[in-house]
mmCIF file of C-alpha atoms in Angstrom:
data_model
loop_
_atom_site.group_PDB
_atom_site.id
_atom_site.type_symbol
_atom_site.label_atom_id
_atom_site.label_comp_id
_atom_site.label_asym_id
_atom_site.label_seq_id
_atom_site.Cartn_x
_atom_site.Cartn_y
_atom_site.Cartn_z
ATOM 1 C CA MET A 249 14.644 -6.568 32.991
ATOM 2 C CA LYS A 250 14.094 -3.776 30.478
ATOM 3 C CA ASN A 251 14.093 -6.317 27.665
ATOM 4 C CA LYS A 252 11.295 -8.319 29.392
ATOM 5 C CA LYS A 253 9.221 -5.151 29.913
ATOM 6 C CA THR A 254 9.575 -4.220 26.230
ATOM 7 C CA LYS A 255 8.459 -7.719 25.265
ATOM 8 C CA ILE A 256 5.515 -7.610 27.598
ATOM 9 C CA PHE A 257 4.493 -4.074 26.248
ATOM 10 C CA SER A 258 4.801 -5.255 22.684
ATOM 11 C CA LEU A 259 2.688 -8.355 23.331
ATOM 12 C CA VAL A 260 -0.029 -6.356 25.139
ATOM 13 C CA VAL A 261 -0.244 -3.801 22.267
ATOM 14 C CA ILE A 262 -0.340 -6.554 19.628
ATOM 15 C CA ALA A 263 -3.119 -8.394 21.576
ATOM 16 C CA ILE A 264 -5.143 -5.222 22.007
ATOM 17 C CA SER A 265 -4.854 -4.362 18.278
ATOM 18 C CA ILE A 266 -6.073 -7.868 17.379
ATOM 19 C CA VAL A 267 -9.058 -7.613 19.730
ATOM 20 C CA ALA A 268 -9.870 -4.086 18.654
ATOM 21 C CA VAL A 269 -9.914 -4.946 14.871
ATOM 22 C CA ILE A 270 -12.070 -8.050 15.425
ATOM 23 C CA LEU A 271 -14.499 -6.197 17.622
ATOM 24 C CA SER A 272 -14.769 -3.206 15.326
ATOM 25 C CA ALA A 273 -15.499 -5.591 12.388
ATOM 26 C CA TYR A 274 -18.086 -7.362 14.450
ATOM 27 C CA PHE A 275 -19.929 -4.282 15.693
ATOM 28 C CA ILE A 276 -19.578 -2.193 12.507
ATOM 29 C CA ASP A 277 -20.272 -4.792 9.818
ATOM 30 C CA GLY A 278 -22.224 -7.396 11.983
ATOM 31 C CA PRO A 279 -21.961 -11.160 11.945
ATOM 32 C CA GLU A 280 -24.163 -11.643 8.868
ATOM 33 C CA LYS A 281 -22.029 -9.450 6.625
ATOM 34 C CA ILE A 282 -18.825 -10.943 7.982
ATOM 35 C CA LEU A 283 -20.025 -14.507 7.174
ATOM 36 C CA GLN A 284 -21.189 -13.413 3.735
ATOM 37 C CA THR A 285 -17.757 -11.913 3.020
ATOM 38 C CA VAL A 286 -15.875 -14.928 4.314
ATOM 39 C CA ARG A 287 -17.942 -17.167 2.037
ATOM 40 C CA GLN A 288 -16.884 -15.109 -1.007
ATOM 41 C CA ALA A 289 -13.147 -15.562 -0.301
ATOM 42 C CA LYS A 290 -11.168 -16.917 -3.230
ATOM 43 C CA ALA A 291 -8.157 -19.036 -2.153
ATOM 44 C CA PRO A 292 -5.966 -18.316 -5.211
ATOM 45 C CA TYR A 293 -5.976 -14.571 -4.320
ATOM 46 C CA LEU A 294 -5.059 -15.253 -0.722
ATOM 47 C CA LEU A 295 -2.107 -17.436 -1.895
ATOM 48 C CA LEU A 296 -1.093 -14.620 -4.203
ATOM 49 C CA ALA A 297 -1.087 -12.238 -1.320
ATOM 50 C CA ALA A 298 1.194 -14.644 0.686
ATOM 51 C CA PHE A 299 3.502 -14.828 -2.387
ATOM 52 C CA LEU A 300 3.693 -11.042 -2.562
ATOM 53 C CA MET A 301 4.922 -11.038 1.036
ATOM 54 C CA PHE A 302 7.632 -13.514 0.074
ATOM 55 C CA LEU A 303 8.565 -11.194 -2.877
ATOM 56 C CA PHE A 304 8.682 -8.283 -0.334
ATOM 57 C CA TRP A 305 11.228 -10.152 1.710
ATOM 58 C CA PHE A 306 13.127 -11.549 -1.318
ATOM 59 C CA PHE A 307 13.615 -8.117 -2.877
ATOM 60 C CA GLY A 308 14.695 -6.841 0.640
ATOM 61 C CA SER A 309 17.468 -9.454 0.782
ATOM 62 C CA LEU A 310 18.587 -8.472 -2.781
ATOM 63 C CA SER A 311 18.696 -4.747 -1.871
ATOM 64 C CA LEU A 312 20.872 -5.566 1.240
ATOM 65 C CA ASN A 313 23.252 -7.835 -0.713
ATOM 66 C CA SER A 314 23.612 -5.292 -3.517
ATOM 67 C CA LEU A 315 25.024 -2.735 -1.013
ATOM 68 C CA LEU A 316 27.282 -5.379 0.673
ATOM 69 C CA LYS A 317 28.745 -6.386 -2.706
ATOM 70 C CA VAL A 318 29.804 -2.784 -3.446
ATOM 71 C CA LEU A 319 32.002 -3.157 -0.319
ATOM 72 C CA GLY A 320 33.219 -6.573 -1.452
ATOM 73 C CA ALA A 321 31.377 -8.266 1.463
ATOM 74 C CA GLY A 322 28.332 -9.982 -0.082
ATOM 75 C CA LEU A 323 26.466 -12.622 1.878
ATOM 76 C CA ARG A 324 25.131 -15.898 0.548
ATOM 77 C CA PRO A 325 21.504 -15.493 -0.712
ATOM 78 C CA ILE A 326 20.086 -17.572 2.100
ATOM 79 C CA ASP A 327 22.119 -15.651 4.717
ATOM 80 C CA ALA A 328 20.929 -12.310 3.254
ATOM 81 C CA PHE A 329 17.380 -13.616 3.460
ATOM 82 C CA LYS A 330 17.844 -14.613 7.103
ATOM 83 C CA VAL A 331 19.089 -11.068 7.881
ATOM 84 C CA THR A 332 16.098 -9.634 6.180
ATOM 85 C CA MET A 333 13.693 -11.937 8.043
ATOM 86 C CA THR A 334 15.424 -11.005 11.310
ATOM 87 C CA GLY A 335 14.717 -7.355 10.563
ATOM 88 C CA ALA A 336 11.088 -8.080 9.587
ATOM 89 C CA PHE A 337 10.494 -9.938 12.938
ATOM 90 C CA PHE A 338 12.021 -7.336 15.257
ATOM 91 C CA ASN A 339 10.537 -4.400 13.267
ATOM 92 C CA ALA A 340 7.071 -5.947 13.797
ATOM 93 C CA ILE A 341 7.373 -6.301 17.509
ATOM 94 C CA THR A 342 9.052 -2.968 18.424
ATOM 95 C CA PRO A 343 7.543 0.564 18.469
ATOM 96 C CA SER A 344 7.909 2.527 15.232
ATOM 97 C CA SER A 345 9.792 -0.455 13.707
ATOM 98 C CA THR A 346 12.983 0.578 15.449
ATOM 99 C CA GLY A 347 14.278 -2.831 16.575
ATOM 100 C CA GLY A 348 14.967 -4.527 13.249
ATOM 101 C CA GLN A 349 18.062 -2.558 12.101
ATOM 102 C CA PRO A 350 20.198 -3.206 15.212
ATOM 103 C CA MET A 351 19.278 -6.821 15.171
ATOM 104 C CA GLN A 352 20.329 -7.083 11.509
ATOM 105 C CA VAL A 353 23.725 -5.647 12.409
ATOM 106 C CA LEU A 354 24.025 -8.185 15.153
ATOM 107 C CA ARG A 355 22.940 -10.988 12.761
ATOM 108 C CA MET A 356 25.534 -9.955 10.208
ATOM 109 C CA LYS A 357 28.196 -10.177 12.935
ATOM 110 C CA ASP A 358 27.439 -13.904 12.969
ATOM 111 C CA TYR A 359 28.433 -14.102 9.382
ATOM 112 C CA GLY A 360 31.773 -12.409 9.953
ATOM 113 C CA LEU A 361 30.884 -8.772 9.077
ATOM 114 C CA ALA A 362 32.220 -5.948 11.189
ATOM 115 C CA PRO A 363 29.575 -3.965 13.089
ATOM 116 C CA GLY A 364 30.888 -0.686 11.536
ATOM 117 C CA LEU A 365 30.517 -2.054 8.041
ATOM 118 C CA SER A 366 27.129 -3.571 8.672
ATOM 119 C CA SER A 367 25.857 -0.332 10.372
ATOM 120 C CA SER A 368 26.944 1.784 7.315
ATOM 121 C CA VAL A 369 25.077 -0.618 4.971
ATOM 122 C CA ILE A 370 21.920 -0.646 7.113
ATOM 123 C CA ILE A 371 21.845 3.185 7.542
ATOM 124 C CA LEU A 372 22.436 3.676 3.775
ATOM 125 C CA LEU A 373 19.653 1.184 3.085
ATOM 126 C CA ILE A 374 17.324 3.159 5.420
ATOM 127 C CA ILE A 375 18.159 6.403 3.492
ATOM 128 C CA ILE A 376 17.624 4.811 0.083
ATOM 129 C CA ASN A 377 14.374 3.315 1.365
ATOM 130 C CA ASN A 378 13.207 6.597 2.668
ATOM 131 C CA LEU A 379 14.148 8.442 -0.544
ATOM 132 C CA VAL A 380 12.500 5.812 -2.849
ATOM 133 C CA THR A 381 9.326 5.793 -0.603
ATOM 134 C CA LEU A 382 9.221 9.556 -0.770
ATOM 135 C CA ILE A 383 9.509 9.633 -4.516
ATOM 136 C CA LEU A 384 6.707 6.974 -4.829
ATOM 137 C CA ALA A 385 4.653 8.807 -2.110
ATOM 138 C CA ILE A 386 4.817 12.104 -4.031
ATOM 139 C CA PHE A 387 3.786 10.311 -7.192
ATOM 140 C CA SER A 388 0.943 8.613 -5.306
ATOM 141 C CA MET A 389 -0.278 11.894 -3.854
ATOM 142 C CA ILE A 390 -0.348 13.576 -7.251
ATOM 143 C CA PHE A 391 -1.953 10.531 -8.953
ATOM 144 C CA SER A 392 -4.588 9.926 -6.277
ATOM 145 C CA TYR A 393 -5.376 13.510 -5.209
ATOM 146 C CA LYS A 394 -8.768 13.683 -6.945
ATOM 147 C CA ASN A 395 -9.863 10.511 -5.312
ATOM 148 C CA LEU A 396 -8.246 10.728 -1.913
ATOM 149 C CA GLY A 397 -6.732 14.091 -1.249
ATOM 150 C CA GLU A 398 -9.821 16.203 -1.602
ATOM 151 C CA LYS A 399 -10.939 14.995 1.883
ATOM 152 C CA LEU A 400 -9.282 17.406 4.418
ATOM 153 C CA PHE A 401 -8.467 14.561 6.870
ATOM 154 C CA SER A 402 -6.804 12.365 4.218
ATOM 155 C CA SER A 403 -4.832 15.246 2.725
ATOM 156 C CA VAL A 404 -3.574 16.318 6.226
ATOM 157 C CA LEU A 405 -2.507 12.719 6.944
ATOM 158 C CA MET A 406 -0.623 12.476 3.657
ATOM 159 C CA LEU A 407 1.188 15.763 4.086
ATOM 160 C CA ALA A 408 2.148 14.933 7.692
ATOM 161 C CA GLY A 409 3.495 11.545 6.450
ATOM 162 C CA VAL A 410 5.670 13.170 3.801
ATOM 163 C CA PHE A 411 6.810 15.899 6.177
ATOM 164 C CA LEU A 412 7.856 13.441 8.967
ATOM 165 C CA SER A 413 9.605 11.131 6.318
ATOM 166 C CA LEU A 414 11.622 14.135 5.144
ATOM 167 C CA ILE A 415 12.696 14.960 8.731
ATOM 168 C CA VAL A 416 13.778 11.364 9.386
ATOM 169 C CA THR A 417 15.771 11.238 6.084
ATOM 170 C CA PHE A 418 17.475 14.590 6.871
ATOM 171 C CA VAL A 419 18.486 13.527 10.452
ATOM 172 C CA ILE A 420 19.888 10.155 9.165
ATOM 173 C CA THR A 421 21.653 11.796 6.207
ATOM 174 C CA SER A 422 23.196 14.466 8.507
ATOM 175 C CA VAL A 423 25.143 11.616 10.235
ATOM 176 C CA ILE A 424 26.967 11.114 6.986
ATOM 177 C CA ILE A 425 27.272 14.734 5.906
ATOM 178 C CA PHE A 426 28.659 15.912 9.254
ATOM 179 C CA PRO A 427 30.924 13.056 10.439
ATOM 180 C CA ASN A 428 32.948 14.939 13.078
ATOM 181 C CA LYS A 429 29.945 16.554 14.850
ATOM 182 C CA SER A 430 28.011 13.316 14.654
ATOM 183 C CA LYS A 431 30.869 11.417 16.144
ATOM 184 C CA LYS A 432 31.232 13.868 19.054
ATOM 185 C CA PHE A 433 27.581 13.734 19.748
ATOM 186 C CA MET A 434 27.422 9.956 19.648
ATOM 187 C CA VAL A 435 30.500 9.700 22.044
ATOM 188 C CA LYS A 436 28.682 11.970 24.484
ATOM 189 C CA VAL A 437 25.619 9.721 24.332
ATOM 190 C CA VAL A 438 27.753 6.610 24.930
ATOM 191 C CA ARG A 439 29.455 8.324 27.817
ATOM 192 C CA PHE A 440 26.158 9.405 29.391
ATOM 193 C CA PHE A 441 24.755 5.893 29.343
ATOM 194 C CA ASN A 442 27.968 4.142 30.497
ATOM 195 C CA LYS A 443 29.007 5.613 33.865
ATOM 196 C CA LYS A 444 31.115 2.554 34.723
ATOM 197 C CA ASN A 445 34.328 2.274 32.621
ATOM 198 C CA PRO A 446 33.244 4.771 29.948
ATOM 199 C CA ASP A 447 36.696 5.090 28.367
ATOM 200 C CA GLU A 448 36.739 1.412 27.486
ATOM 201 C CA LYS A 449 33.312 1.542 25.949
ATOM 202 C CA ILE A 450 34.136 4.850 24.017
ATOM 203 C CA LYS A 451 37.337 3.323 22.685
ATOM 204 C CA LYS A 452 35.524 0.339 21.283
ATOM 205 C CA PHE A 453 32.723 2.542 19.989
ATOM 206 C CA GLU A 454 35.083 4.978 18.210
ATOM 207 C CA LYS A 455 36.648 1.993 16.445
ATOM 208 C CA GLN A 456 33.282 0.930 15.143
ATOM 209 C CA ILE A 457 32.442 4.542 14.169
ATOM 210 C CA ASP A 458 35.732 4.806 12.163
ATOM 211 C CA SER A 459 34.880 1.560 10.401
ATOM 212 C CA PHE A 460 31.356 2.899 9.716
ATOM 213 C CA TYR A 461 32.701 6.082 8.013
ATOM 214 C CA ASP A 462 35.387 4.126 6.123
ATOM 215 C CA SER A 463 32.611 2.062 4.478
ATOM 216 C CA PHE A 464 30.787 5.234 3.403
ATOM 217 C CA ARG A 465 34.043 6.518 1.804
ATOM 218 C CA VAL A 466 34.240 3.255 -0.164
ATOM 219 C CA PHE A 467 30.647 3.834 -1.470
ATOM 220 C CA LYS A 468 31.680 7.350 -2.536
ATOM 221 C CA CYS A 469 34.847 6.168 -4.317
ATOM 222 C CA GLU A 470 33.001 3.374 -6.056
ATOM 223 C CA GLY A 471 30.458 5.814 -7.442
ATOM 224 C CA LEU A 472 27.004 6.562 -6.310
ATOM 225 C CA TYR A 473 25.550 5.002 -9.471
ATOM 226 C CA LYS A 474 26.298 1.616 -7.934
ATOM 227 C CA LEU A 475 23.467 2.310 -5.417
ATOM 228 C CA LEU A 476 20.898 2.280 -8.223
ATOM 229 C CA PRO A 477 20.433 -1.599 -8.159
ATOM 230 C CA CYS A 478 19.574 -1.232 -4.446
ATOM 231 C CA ALA A 479 17.059 1.573 -5.124
ATOM 232 C CA PHE A 480 15.451 -0.602 -7.859
ATOM 233 C CA PHE A 481 15.078 -3.543 -5.522
ATOM 234 C CA VAL A 482 13.719 -1.280 -2.812
ATOM 235 C CA ALA A 483 11.101 0.026 -5.274
ATOM 236 C CA LEU A 484 10.023 -3.579 -6.167
ATOM 237 C CA GLN A 485 10.014 -4.484 -2.451
ATOM 238 C CA ASN A 486 7.630 -1.655 -1.644
ATOM 239 C CA ILE A 487 5.364 -2.171 -4.683
ATOM 240 C CA SER A 488 5.030 -5.856 -3.743
ATOM 241 C CA LEU A 489 3.858 -4.927 -0.260
ATOM 242 C CA TRP A 490 1.519 -2.236 -1.460
ATOM 243 C CA THR A 491 -0.181 -4.553 -3.931
ATOM 244 C CA VAL A 492 -1.330 -6.887 -1.082
ATOM 245 C CA PRO A 493 -4.467 -4.773 -0.148
ATOM 246 C CA HIS A 494 -5.768 -4.850 -3.709
ATOM 247 C CA VAL A 495 -5.227 -8.649 -3.866
ATOM 248 C CA VAL A 496 -7.014 -9.117 -0.557
ATOM 249 C CA PHE A 497 -9.928 -6.920 -1.673
ATOM 250 C CA SER A 498 -10.115 -8.874 -4.920
ATOM 251 C CA ALA A 499 -10.301 -12.153 -2.937
ATOM 252 C CA PHE A 500 -13.628 -11.030 -1.627
ATOM 253 C CA GLY A 501 -15.007 -9.918 -4.958
ATOM 254 C CA ALA A 502 -14.502 -6.174 -4.326
ATOM 255 C CA VAL A 503 -14.236 -3.999 -7.413
ATOM 256 C CA THR A 504 -12.218 -0.862 -8.013
ATOM 257 C CA THR A 505 -11.894 1.374 -11.052
ATOM 258 C CA ASN A 506 -8.145 1.550 -10.817
ATOM 259 C CA ALA A 507 -5.712 -0.994 -9.413
ATOM 260 C CA VAL A 508 -2.790 1.540 -9.610
ATOM 261 C CA LEU A 509 -4.790 3.888 -7.402
ATOM 262 C CA SER A 510 -5.125 1.075 -4.837
ATOM 263 C CA VAL A 511 -1.252 0.654 -4.825
ATOM 264 C CA CYS A 512 -0.896 4.453 -4.409
ATOM 265 C CA ALA A 513 -3.354 4.308 -1.469
ATOM 266 C CA ALA A 514 -1.363 1.572 0.204
ATOM 267 C CA CYS A 515 1.802 3.634 -0.193
ATOM 268 C CA LEU A 516 0.101 6.544 1.605
ATOM 269 C CA VAL A 517 -1.211 4.233 4.322
ATOM 270 C CA ALA A 518 2.381 2.910 4.849
ATOM 271 C CA LEU A 519 3.733 6.520 5.041
ATOM 272 C CA ILE A 520 1.093 7.662 7.563
ATOM 273 C CA SER A 521 1.172 4.566 9.803
ATOM 274 C CA GLY A 522 4.998 4.427 9.811
ATOM 275 C CA PHE A 523 5.125 7.099 12.439
ATOM 276 C CA VAL A 524 2.661 5.580 14.902
ATOM 277 C CA PRO A 525 4.843 4.939 18.000
ATOM 278 C CA LEU A 526 3.416 1.471 18.720
ATOM 279 C CA PRO A 527 4.499 -2.014 17.570
ATOM 280 C CA GLY A 528 3.128 -2.499 14.016
ATOM 281 C CA ALA A 529 1.590 0.955 14.170
ATOM 282 C CA ALA A 530 -1.271 -0.756 16.008
ATOM 283 C CA LEU A 531 -4.641 0.854 15.564
ATOM 284 C CA GLY A 532 -3.185 3.741 13.576
ATOM 285 C CA ALA A 533 -2.563 1.540 10.523
ATOM 286 C CA GLU A 534 -6.051 0.109 10.622
ATOM 287 C CA GLY A 535 -7.627 3.591 10.956
ATOM 288 C CA ALA A 536 -5.588 4.953 8.058
ATOM 289 C CA PHE A 537 -6.470 1.859 5.928
ATOM 290 C CA VAL A 538 -10.221 2.158 6.448
ATOM 291 C CA SER A 539 -10.288 5.907 5.864
ATOM 292 C CA ILE A 540 -8.284 5.739 2.638
ATOM 293 C CA PHE A 541 -9.412 2.483 1.138
ATOM 294 C CA LYS A 542 -13.094 2.332 1.870
ATOM 295 C CA PRO A 543 -14.173 4.844 -0.827
ATOM 296 C CA LEU A 544 -12.080 3.019 -3.480
ATOM 297 C CA TYR A 545 -13.895 -0.324 -3.516
ATOM 298 C CA THR A 546 -17.504 -1.358 -4.182
ATOM 299 C CA ASN A 547 -19.297 -4.769 -3.904
ATOM 300 C CA ILE A 548 -17.726 -5.480 -0.499
ATOM 301 C CA SER A 549 -19.938 -6.567 2.428
ATOM 302 C CA SER A 550 -17.402 -6.284 5.229
ATOM 303 C CA VAL A 551 -14.266 -3.930 5.151
ATOM 304 C CA GLY A 552 -13.380 -5.131 8.576
ATOM 305 C CA ILE A 553 -12.636 -8.623 7.346
ATOM 306 C CA VAL A 554 -10.350 -7.124 4.636
ATOM 307 C CA VAL A 555 -8.479 -5.142 7.339
ATOM 308 C CA ILE A 556 -8.069 -8.284 9.442
ATOM 309 C CA LEU A 557 -6.579 -10.223 6.510
ATOM 310 C CA TRP A 558 -4.410 -7.354 5.329
ATOM 311 C CA ARG A 559 -2.920 -7.099 8.890
ATOM 312 C CA LEU A 560 -2.557 -10.910 8.945
ATOM 313 C CA PHE A 561 -0.419 -10.870 5.801
ATOM 314 C CA THR A 562 1.552 -7.576 6.394
ATOM 315 C CA PHE A 563 2.032 -7.605 10.135
ATOM 316 C CA TYR A 564 1.368 -11.034 11.721
ATOM 317 C CA MET A 565 2.827 -13.067 8.958
ATOM 318 C CA PRO A 566 6.292 -11.405 9.324
ATOM 319 C CA ILE A 567 6.183 -12.184 13.044
ATOM 320 C CA ILE A 568 5.266 -15.883 12.509
ATOM 321 C CA VAL A 569 7.693 -16.446 9.612
ATOM 322 C CA GLY A 570 10.420 -14.214 11.080
ATOM 323 C CA ALA A 571 10.226 -16.050 14.418
ATOM 324 C CA PHE A 572 11.155 -19.295 12.601
ATOM 325 C CA PHE A 573 14.445 -17.598 11.335
ATOM 326 C CA CYS A 574 15.110 -16.121 14.827
ATOM 327 C CA ILE A 575 14.726 -19.224 16.972
ATOM 328 C CA ASN A 576 18.517 -19.600 17.725
ATOM 329 C CA PHE A 577 19.329 -16.022 17.159
ATOM 330 C CA LYS A 578 17.075 -14.726 20.057
ATOM 331 C CA LYS A 579 19.291 -16.643 22.595
ATOM 332 C CA GLU A 580 22.354 -14.697 21.148
ATOM 333 C CA VAL A 581 20.487 -11.400 21.440
ATOM 334 C CA GLU A 582 19.628 -12.061 25.111
ATOM 335 C CA LYS A 583 23.352 -12.816 25.853
ATOM 336 C CA GLU A 584 24.361 -9.619 24.116
ATOM 337 C CA VAL A 585 21.772 -7.589 26.164
ATOM 338 C CA GLU A 586 23.020 -9.225 29.403
ATOM 339 C CA LYS A 587 26.591 -8.164 28.509
ATOM 340 C CA ASN A 588 25.662 -4.569 27.976
ATOM 341 C CA GLU A 589 23.397 -4.252 31.132
#
């Protein structure tokens, strides 16, 4: 029942965001400007934007597999890609992109990987992603301050994004740094939500937790330098995604003085919108995009059309493509949910 309500909520939010973006483009830019912008569209740039999204997923699968290989549990490239697409799909349809990681753990279980091992890899991947994003975001803030940060609203949003990302990274990292306290806390949470036969659930959960921390000990023994390939792939993954706005603007003949500045702006938009508690950061992402990108480009008739296409590539495309990889998997998820209810 809860699962159905979550699905309905996500669909409603996505539908509202689509209507809101289309209506805002219509009323702000007007039909004449929209048609003029559409006529200017260059197909090769749009194909390049789609290819950049493929690179985003491809580098995501490489980052995942690089961590698994450190534990001697690498997946086939196609299976790693399926796990990545599963995460992309469920991240897109859940608030604050929180649904992807549990589903990736469940998907890896299908390939014979223990939940404890998979969980440790996914959590470490989140930490590495947050740290790499923070480093790139700080660089982006310094590089783009003169163009973007001088506006009070933009600078407050940037600082808020960095601050929230630091908090999330600290909370996740503390699970690794303080294993005993974290384990006690998580056992209490499991006991609270499982009033019937809690001991059986806790015993199973503790086994997974022990496997989880064993995997982290392996990472520590192998040497943290072995995490560098993952960090490199995560950086390439993010840069691929953040290049999409510039390519979409270019498709409509828009001009900017600095393409690197555009990538930095996309990094800041991602950082800000990542904490909007709605599926796909609906409405928040669009607002941040317009406020940061509009001053950067000239010779563009309708920014609204650019926003629609940017969302099409970076939000709706993962849902459409990800759904293809989750056709059979969704049935397994529903069975798993029914077991735990």
